[in-house]
Amino acid sequence: DWFTSMVKIFQDMLWTACFVFSGDFLLSEDADDSRKAWEHQLWYKNIVIPLICLAPLWFRFNQSLRRYIDTGKRWPNLANAFKYALSQTVTLSG
């Protein structure tokens, strides 16, 4: 369950890696607005960040279904699976 709580940390780690590897940390603050151009790219905003948000929810959804299959108990396993499926839908629709 800690994995789902660390989504913001994973996003921050990605932002930091992009900031360092792009070389933006070498630019002065008076530089033009072209810095951090990667932050506004399609791959960053519409692909990587949603994947980082969805991955923990997807793992927990599958884990809940697996627990249901292993134990045969509908409560709370299917309720948790529904909760994570709904969270994925909310994350995708923004």
Tab-separated table of C-alpha atoms in Angstrom:
chain	number	residue	atom	x	y	z
A	1	ASP	CA	0.000	0.000	0.000
A	2	TRP	CA	2.994	2.303	0.447
A	3	PHE	CA	3.558	2.166	-3.316
A	4	THR	CA	0.279	4.017	-3.980
A	5	SER	CA	1.259	6.658	-1.422
A	6	MET	CA	4.542	7.418	-3.171
A	7	VAL	CA	3.136	8.632	-6.510
A	8	LYS	CA	4.037	12.267	-5.825
A	9	ILE	CA	7.561	11.238	-4.833
A	10	PHE	CA	7.951	9.282	-8.088
A	11	GLN	CA	6.747	12.313	-10.059
A	12	ASP	CA	9.243	14.531	-8.253
A	13	MET	CA	12.048	12.058	-8.917
A	14	LEU	CA	11.210	12.076	-12.635
A	15	TRP	CA	11.076	15.888	-12.681
A	16	THR	CA	14.459	16.062	-10.951
A	17	ALA	CA	16.013	13.562	-13.368
A	18	CYS	CA	14.714	15.490	-16.382
A	19	PHE	CA	15.903	18.776	-14.872
A	20	VAL	CA	19.415	17.431	-14.275
A	21	PHE	CA	19.825	15.482	-17.524
A	22	SER	CA	18.483	18.333	-19.661
A	23	GLY	CA	21.081	20.682	-18.196
A	24	ASP	CA	18.492	23.235	-17.048
A	25	PHE	CA	20.223	23.513	-13.695
A	26	LEU	CA	23.184	25.141	-15.481
A	27	LEU	CA	21.066	28.014	-16.840
A	28	SER	CA	20.737	31.246	-14.936
A	29	GLU	CA	17.331	32.345	-13.747
A	30	ASP	CA	17.489	35.269	-16.179
A	31	ALA	CA	17.544	32.910	-19.173
A	32	ASP	CA	14.690	32.953	-21.651
A	33	ASP	CA	11.533	30.840	-21.319
A	34	SER	CA	12.926	27.999	-23.426
A	35	ARG	CA	14.292	26.315	-20.341
A	36	LYS	CA	12.299	23.415	-18.993
A	37	ALA	CA	10.883	22.841	-22.462
A	38	TRP	CA	10.739	19.124	-21.610
A	39	GLU	CA	8.160	19.933	-18.943
A	40	HIS	CA	5.662	20.987	-21.612
A	41	GLN	CA	6.320	18.125	-24.026
A	42	LEU	CA	3.624	15.604	-24.922
A	43	TRP	CA	5.664	12.626	-23.713
A	44	TYR	CA	6.073	14.156	-20.253
A	45	LYS	CA	2.599	15.574	-19.588
A	46	ASN	CA	0.381	13.084	-21.397
A	47	ILE	CA	2.300	9.816	-21.250
A	48	VAL	CA	4.911	9.501	-18.501
A	49	ILE	CA	3.161	11.348	-15.669
A	50	PRO	CA	-0.145	9.454	-16.135
A	51	LEU	CA	1.773	6.168	-16.286
A	52	ILE	CA	3.479	6.987	-13.012
A	53	CYS	CA	0.075	7.743	-11.486
A	54	LEU	CA	-1.573	4.612	-12.892
A	55	ALA	CA	1.107	2.001	-12.228
A	56	PRO	CA	0.594	1.697	-8.440
A	57	LEU	CA	-3.183	1.624	-8.873
A	58	TRP	CA	-2.878	-1.072	-11.519
A	59	PHE	CA	-0.668	-3.207	-9.260
A	60	ARG	CA	-3.090	-2.860	-6.329
A	61	PHE	CA	-6.065	-3.668	-8.593
A	62	ASN	CA	-4.392	-6.862	-9.758
A	63	GLN	CA	-3.314	-7.692	-6.220
A	64	SER	CA	-6.911	-7.371	-5.000
A	65	LEU	CA	-8.168	-9.623	-7.786
A	66	ARG	CA	-5.452	-12.146	-7.011
A	67	ARG	CA	-6.432	-12.164	-3.338
A	68	TYR	CA	-10.037	-12.796	-4.355
A	69	ILE	CA	-8.990	-15.720	-6.561
A	70	ASP	CA	-6.765	-17.174	-3.837
A	71	THR	CA	-9.189	-16.786	-0.922
A	72	GLY	CA	-12.594	-16.801	-2.643
A	73	LYS	CA	-13.716	-13.997	-0.304
A	74	ARG	CA	-15.599	-11.294	-2.132
A	75	TRP	CA	-15.441	-8.868	0.779
A	76	PRO	CA	-13.129	-6.861	0.987
A	77	ASN	CA	-11.157	-8.049	-2.056
A	78	LEU	CA	-13.643	-7.175	-4.813
A	79	ALA	CA	-14.506	-3.896	-3.093
A	80	ASN	CA	-10.826	-2.969	-3.083
A	81	ALA	CA	-10.487	-3.998	-6.726
A	82	PHE	CA	-13.454	-1.765	-7.581
A	83	LYS	CA	-11.908	1.089	-5.598
A	84	TYR	CA	-8.642	0.858	-7.531
A	85	ALA	CA	-10.440	0.482	-10.876
A	86	LEU	CA	-12.438	3.623	-10.127
A	87	SER	CA	-9.267	5.457	-9.098
A	88	GLN	CA	-7.676	4.540	-12.432
A	89	THR	CA	-10.702	5.909	-14.282
A	90	VAL	CA	-10.545	9.167	-12.338
A	91	THR	CA	-6.799	9.465	-13.001
A	92	LEU	CA	-7.238	8.902	-16.733
A	93	SER	CA	-10.090	11.361	-17.096
A	94	GLY	CA	-8.071	13.972	-15.243
